[in-house]
Amino acid sequence: MARTATTFDTFNAVAEPKRRKVLEMLSEGELPVNDIVTRLGWPQPVVSKHLGVLKEVGLVSMRKNGRQRVYRLEGEQLKPIHDWAKSFEKSWSERLDRLDEYLQELQKEESDDDSK
Amino acid sequence: MARTATTFDTFNAVAEPKRRKVLEMLSEGELPVNDIVTRLGWPQPVVSKHLGVLKEVGLVSMRKNGRQRVYRLEGEQLKPIHDWAKSFEKSWSERLDRLDEYLQELQKEESDDDSK
DNA sequence: ACATTATATTCCAATATCGGAATATGTCAA
DNA sequence: TTGACATATTCCGATATTGGAATATAATGT
């Protein structure tokens, strides 16, 4: 068996750097394909293919406007990734917690000084 | 050119469902390989290989203990993913914002009723 | 009907993947 | 040293990927 298909889920779709770039670009508003092509400077088929993958997993939607196809970000689809990563938050915030405690202790000492 | 290497970055490493499973398991505490093997029921080489990828990108670290190798989660490495996804938060919270407004409006109407 | 514009699709080569089987390496114990 | 245990590595087959080139499709204007 080979690697999990790219179109299988959001995690795979987003693993490709170029696709993340496209999503970032679309986060500022919907865009027709050609705008993405000119802004990013990639060959048009490359852009279309990546948009195809993103559409397949629901990360973008498409609307026809004349002969243009306007793509729009569907950001809710990124929430599962956010939530999954966030579920590990504890493991990177522990250090900050300790820093917090330290700072609180400093403050306490300061107010002790004040009360003198 | 083929797909971006799995060992290239965290996003790719985490795109594989089995590797996410391993990370979730390690989030409860460090474990030697064999514990992971028996808990997940996967062939030992499969587990070792996935651990290898995770170690390569720094998502886990390893410590020798006798003939065992104990793996530990390095959760800070997931923060970039969290932050990236969070940067799109606006696009999925807008609906909720609107829902909030709606609910607040409902409440206001209710208290108007109360005041009658 | 035809040319033009905008985009998608197909075919291809090079490459990287994942899992399985077998085997190698490393560590301890007797 | 020999054996048992824990884990990593190598080799392999089947498959999916990405980008490029060429081409197909679709919509518009003349």
Coordinates of C-alpha atoms (C1' of nucleotides) in Angstrom, one line a residue:
Chain A
M1 CA 0.0 0.0 0.0
A2 CA 1.2 3.5 -0.8
R3 CA 0.7 6.8 1.0
T4 CA -2.7 7.9 1.9
A5 CA -4.3 9.8 -1.0
T6 CA -4.0 13.5 -0.9
T7 CA -7.7 13.9 -1.5
F8 CA -8.5 11.7 1.5
D9 CA -8.6 14.3 4.1
T10 CA -7.8 17.9 5.1
F11 CA -4.5 17.0 6.8
N12 CA -3.2 15.5 3.5
A13 CA -4.5 18.3 1.4
V14 CA -2.8 20.9 3.6
A15 CA 0.5 19.0 3.8
E16 CA 1.5 20.5 0.4
P17 CA 3.2 23.9 0.9
K18 CA 1.8 25.3 -2.4
R19 CA -1.7 24.5 -1.3
R20 CA -1.2 26.3 1.9
K21 CA -0.1 29.3 0.0
V22 CA -3.2 29.2 -2.1
L23 CA -5.4 29.0 1.0
E24 CA -3.5 31.9 2.5
M25 CA -4.1 33.9 -0.6
L26 CA -7.8 33.1 -0.6
S27 CA -8.1 34.1 3.0
E28 CA -8.2 37.7 1.9
G29 CA -11.1 37.1 -0.4
E30 CA -12.4 35.0 -3.3
L31 CA -10.3 35.0 -6.5
P32 CA -10.6 33.8 -10.1
V33 CA -8.0 31.2 -11.2
N34 CA -6.1 33.6 -13.3
D35 CA -5.5 36.1 -10.5
I36 CA -3.9 33.3 -8.5
V37 CA -1.8 32.3 -11.5
T38 CA -0.5 35.8 -12.0
R39 CA 0.0 36.6 -8.4
L40 CA 1.9 33.3 -7.6
G41 CA 3.6 33.0 -11.0
W42 CA 3.0 29.3 -11.3
P43 CA 1.8 27.5 -14.5
Q44 CA -1.9 27.6 -14.8
P45 CA -2.4 23.8 -14.8
V46 CA -0.4 23.6 -11.5
V47 CA -2.8 26.0 -9.9
S48 CA -5.9 24.3 -11.3
K49 CA -4.7 20.9 -10.1
H50 CA -4.1 22.2 -6.6
L51 CA -7.4 24.0 -6.5
G52 CA -9.0 20.7 -7.6
V53 CA -7.5 18.9 -4.6
L54 CA -8.6 21.7 -2.2
K55 CA -12.1 21.6 -3.7
E56 CA -12.2 17.8 -3.4
V57 CA -11.7 18.0 0.4
G58 CA -14.0 21.0 0.8
L59 CA -11.4 23.5 1.7
V60 CA -12.5 25.8 -1.2
S61 CA -15.7 26.2 -3.1
M62 CA -16.1 27.4 -6.7
R63 CA -18.6 29.7 -8.4
K64 CA -18.8 30.4 -12.1
N65 CA -18.8 34.0 -13.3
G66 CA -18.8 34.2 -17.0
R67 CA -15.8 32.2 -18.2
Q68 CA -14.1 32.8 -14.9
R69 CA -14.2 30.4 -12.1
V70 CA -14.1 32.1 -8.8
Y71 CA -12.7 30.2 -5.8
R72 CA -13.5 30.9 -2.2
L73 CA -12.0 29.7 1.0
E74 CA -14.1 27.4 3.2
G75 CA -12.2 28.0 6.4
E76 CA -14.4 25.9 8.7
Q77 CA -12.8 22.9 7.2
L78 CA -9.6 23.9 8.9
K79 CA -11.1 23.8 12.3
P80 CA -10.5 20.1 12.8
I81 CA -6.8 20.7 12.3
H82 CA -6.8 23.6 14.6
D83 CA -8.7 21.6 17.3
W84 CA -6.4 18.6 16.9
A85 CA -3.3 20.6 17.3
K86 CA -4.9 22.5 20.2
S87 CA -5.5 19.3 22.0
F88 CA -1.7 19.2 22.5
E89 CA -1.6 22.7 23.7
K90 CA -0.8 21.6 27.2
S91 CA 2.5 20.1 26.1
W92 CA 3.8 23.3 24.8
S93 CA 2.2 25.7 27.3
E94 CA 3.7 24.0 30.3
R95 CA 6.8 26.1 30.0
L96 CA 4.7 29.2 29.8
D97 CA 2.7 28.2 32.8
R98 CA 6.0 27.9 34.8
L99 CA 6.9 31.3 33.5
D100 CA 3.6 32.6 34.6
E101 CA 4.1 31.3 38.1
Y102 CA 7.5 32.9 38.1
L103 CA 6.2 36.2 37.1
Q104 CA 3.4 36.0 39.6
E105 CA 6.0 35.3 42.3
L106 CA 8.0 38.3 41.2
Q107 CA 4.9 40.5 41.4
K108 CA 4.1 39.2 44.9
E109 CA 7.6 40.0 46.0
E110 CA 7.2 43.5 44.5
S111 CA 4.0 44.1 46.4
D112 CA 5.7 42.8 49.5
D113 CA 8.3 45.5 48.9
D114 CA 5.6 48.1 48.4
S115 CA 4.0 47.2 51.7
K116 CA 7.1 48.0 53.5
Chain B
M1 CA 9.1 16.1 -9.1
A2 CA 7.2 13.8 -6.7
R3 CA 5.4 14.6 -3.5
T4 CA 7.1 16.6 -0.8
A5 CA 9.0 14.2 1.4
T6 CA 7.2 13.1 4.6
T7 CA 10.3 14.0 6.6
F8 CA 10.3 17.5 5.1
D9 CA 8.2 19.2 7.7
T10 CA 5.7 18.7 10.5
F11 CA 2.7 19.1 8.2
N12 CA 3.7 16.2 6.1
A13 CA 4.6 14.0 9.1
V14 CA 1.2 14.6 10.7
A15 CA -0.7 14.0 7.5
E16 CA -0.5 10.3 8.1
P17 CA -3.3 9.0 10.4
K18 CA -1.2 6.4 12.1
R19 CA 1.4 8.9 13.1
R20 CA -1.3 11.1 14.6
K21 CA -2.4 8.1 16.5
V22 CA 1.1 7.6 17.9
L23 CA 1.3 11.2 18.9
E24 CA -2.0 11.0 20.7
M25 CA -0.8 7.9 22.5
L26 CA 2.4 9.6 23.6
S27 CA 0.6 12.7 24.8
E28 CA -0.3 10.8 27.9
G29 CA 3.3 10.1 28.7
E30 CA 6.5 8.6 27.3
L31 CA 6.5 5.0 26.1
P32 CA 8.9 2.3 25.0
V33 CA 8.3 1.0 21.4
N34 CA 6.9 -2.3 22.5
D35 CA 4.2 -0.7 24.6
I36 CA 3.1 1.1 21.5
V37 CA 3.3 -2.0 19.4
T38 CA 1.1 -4.0 21.8
R39 CA -1.4 -1.2 22.5
L40 CA -1.9 -0.4 18.8
G41 CA -1.5 -4.0 17.5
W42 CA 0.6 -2.9 14.5
P43 CA 3.7 -4.8 13.4
Q44 CA 6.8 -3.7 15.2
P45 CA 8.6 -2.5 12.0
V46 CA 5.6 -0.3 11.1
V47 CA 5.7 1.4 14.5
S48 CA 9.5 1.8 14.4
K49 CA 9.3 3.4 10.9
H50 CA 6.6 5.9 11.9
L51 CA 8.5 6.8 15.1
G52 CA 11.5 7.3 12.8
V53 CA 9.7 9.9 10.8
L54 CA 8.3 11.6 13.8
K55 CA 11.8 11.8 15.3
E56 CA 13.2 13.1 12.1
V57 CA 10.9 16.2 12.2
G58 CA 11.4 16.6 15.9
L59 CA 7.8 15.7 17.0
V60 CA 9.2 13.0 19.3
S61 CA 12.5 12.4 21.1
M62 CA 14.1 9.2 22.2
R63 CA 15.9 8.1 25.3
K64 CA 17.6 4.7 25.8
N65 CA 16.7 2.7 28.8
G66 CA 18.5 -0.7 28.9
R67 CA 17.4 -2.4 25.7
Q68 CA 14.3 -0.3 25.5
R69 CA 13.9 2.9 23.6
V70 CA 11.6 5.3 25.2
Y71 CA 9.8 7.8 23.0
R72 CA 8.5 11.1 24.3
L73 CA 6.2 13.7 22.6
E74 CA 7.7 17.0 21.8
G75 CA 4.5 18.9 21.5
E76 CA 5.9 22.4 20.9
Q77 CA 6.6 21.2 17.4
L78 CA 2.8 21.2 16.9
K79 CA 2.4 24.8 17.7
P80 CA 3.2 26.0 14.2
I81 CA 0.4 23.9 12.8
H82 CA -1.9 25.2 15.5
D83 CA -0.9 28.8 14.8
W84 CA -1.3 28.4 11.1
A85 CA -4.8 26.9 11.4
K86 CA -5.7 29.5 13.9
S87 CA -4.8 32.3 11.5
F88 CA -7.9 31.2 9.6
E89 CA -10.0 31.3 12.7
K90 CA -11.8 34.4 11.5
S91 CA -13.3 32.5 8.5
W92 CA -15.0 29.9 10.7
S93 CA -15.9 32.1 13.6
E94 CA -17.8 34.6 11.6
R95 CA -20.8 32.4 11.5
L96 CA -20.6 32.0 15.3
D97 CA -20.3 35.7 15.7
R98 CA -23.5 36.2 13.8
L99 CA -25.1 33.4 15.9
D100 CA -24.0 35.3 19.0
E101 CA -25.5 38.5 17.8
Y102 CA -28.7 36.6 17.0
L103 CA -28.8 35.0 20.5
Q104 CA -28.2 38.3 22.2
E105 CA -31.0 39.8 20.2
L106 CA -33.3 37.0 21.3
Q107 CA -32.3 37.6 24.9
K108 CA -33.0 41.3 24.6
E109 CA -36.5 40.6 23.2
E110 CA -37.1 38.2 26.1
S111 CA -36.1 40.8 28.7
D112 CA -38.3 43.3 26.9
D113 CA -41.1 40.8 27.3
D114 CA -40.2 40.4 31.0
S115 CA -40.5 44.1 31.5
K116 CA -44.1 44.2 30.3
Chain C
dA1 C1' -19.3 29.8 -37.3
dC2 C1' -14.9 31.4 -35.5
dA3 C1' -11.5 33.3 -32.9
dT4 C1' -10.3 34.3 -28.2
dT5 C1' -10.1 33.9 -23.4
dA6 C1' -10.3 31.2 -19.1
dT7 C1' -9.8 26.9 -17.0
dA8 C1' -9.7 21.9 -16.7
dT9 C1' -8.0 17.4 -18.0
dT10 C1' -4.9 13.9 -19.8
dC11 C1' -0.6 11.6 -20.4
dC12 C1' 3.9 11.3 -18.8
dA13 C1' 8.4 10.8 -16.1
dA14 C1' 10.6 10.9 -11.8
dT15 C1' 10.1 10.0 -7.3
dA16 C1' 8.5 9.1 -2.6
dT17 C1' 5.3 6.6 0.0
dC18 C1' 3.6 2.6 3.2
dG19 C1' 3.5 -2.0 4.6
dG20 C1' 5.5 -6.8 4.7
dA21 C1' 9.2 -10.1 5.2
dA22 C1' 13.5 -11.0 6.4
dT23 C1' 17.4 -9.6 8.7
dA24 C1' 20.7 -6.8 11.2
dT25 C1' 22.0 -4.3 15.5
dG26 C1' 22.2 -3.7 20.3
dT27 C1' 21.7 -4.9 25.1
dC28 C1' 21.2 -7.7 28.9
dA29 C1' 21.6 -12.2 31.6
dA30 C1' 23.4 -16.7 32.6
Chain D
dT1 C1' 30.0 -17.0 24.7
dT2 C1' 25.5 -18.0 23.9
dG3 C1' 20.8 -17.0 23.9
dA4 C1' 16.9 -14.2 24.4
dC5 C1' 14.8 -9.9 24.0
dA6 C1' 13.9 -5.0 22.0
dT7 C1' 14.2 -2.3 18.2
dA8 C1' 16.0 -0.6 13.7
dT9 C1' 17.1 -1.3 8.9
dT10 C1' 17.0 -3.1 4.3
dC11 C1' 14.8 -4.7 0.3
dC12 C1' 10.6 -5.0 -2.2
dG13 C1' 6.0 -4.4 -4.6
dA14 C1' 2.1 -1.7 -5.4
dT15 C1' 0.6 2.8 -5.7
dA16 C1' 0.0 7.8 -5.5
dT17 C1' 2.1 12.1 -6.0
dT18 C1' 3.9 16.6 -8.5
dG19 C1' 5.0 19.2 -12.4
dG20 C1' 5.3 19.7 -17.5
dA21 C1' 3.5 19.7 -22.1
dA22 C1' -0.1 19.3 -24.9
dT23 C1' -4.8 19.3 -25.5
dA24 C1' -9.7 19.5 -24.3
dT25 C1' -13.7 22.0 -22.7
dA26 C1' -16.5 26.0 -21.8
dA27 C1' -18.0 30.7 -22.3
dT28 C1' -17.9 35.0 -24.7
dG29 C1' -17.8 38.4 -28.5
dT30 C1' -17.9 39.4 -33.5

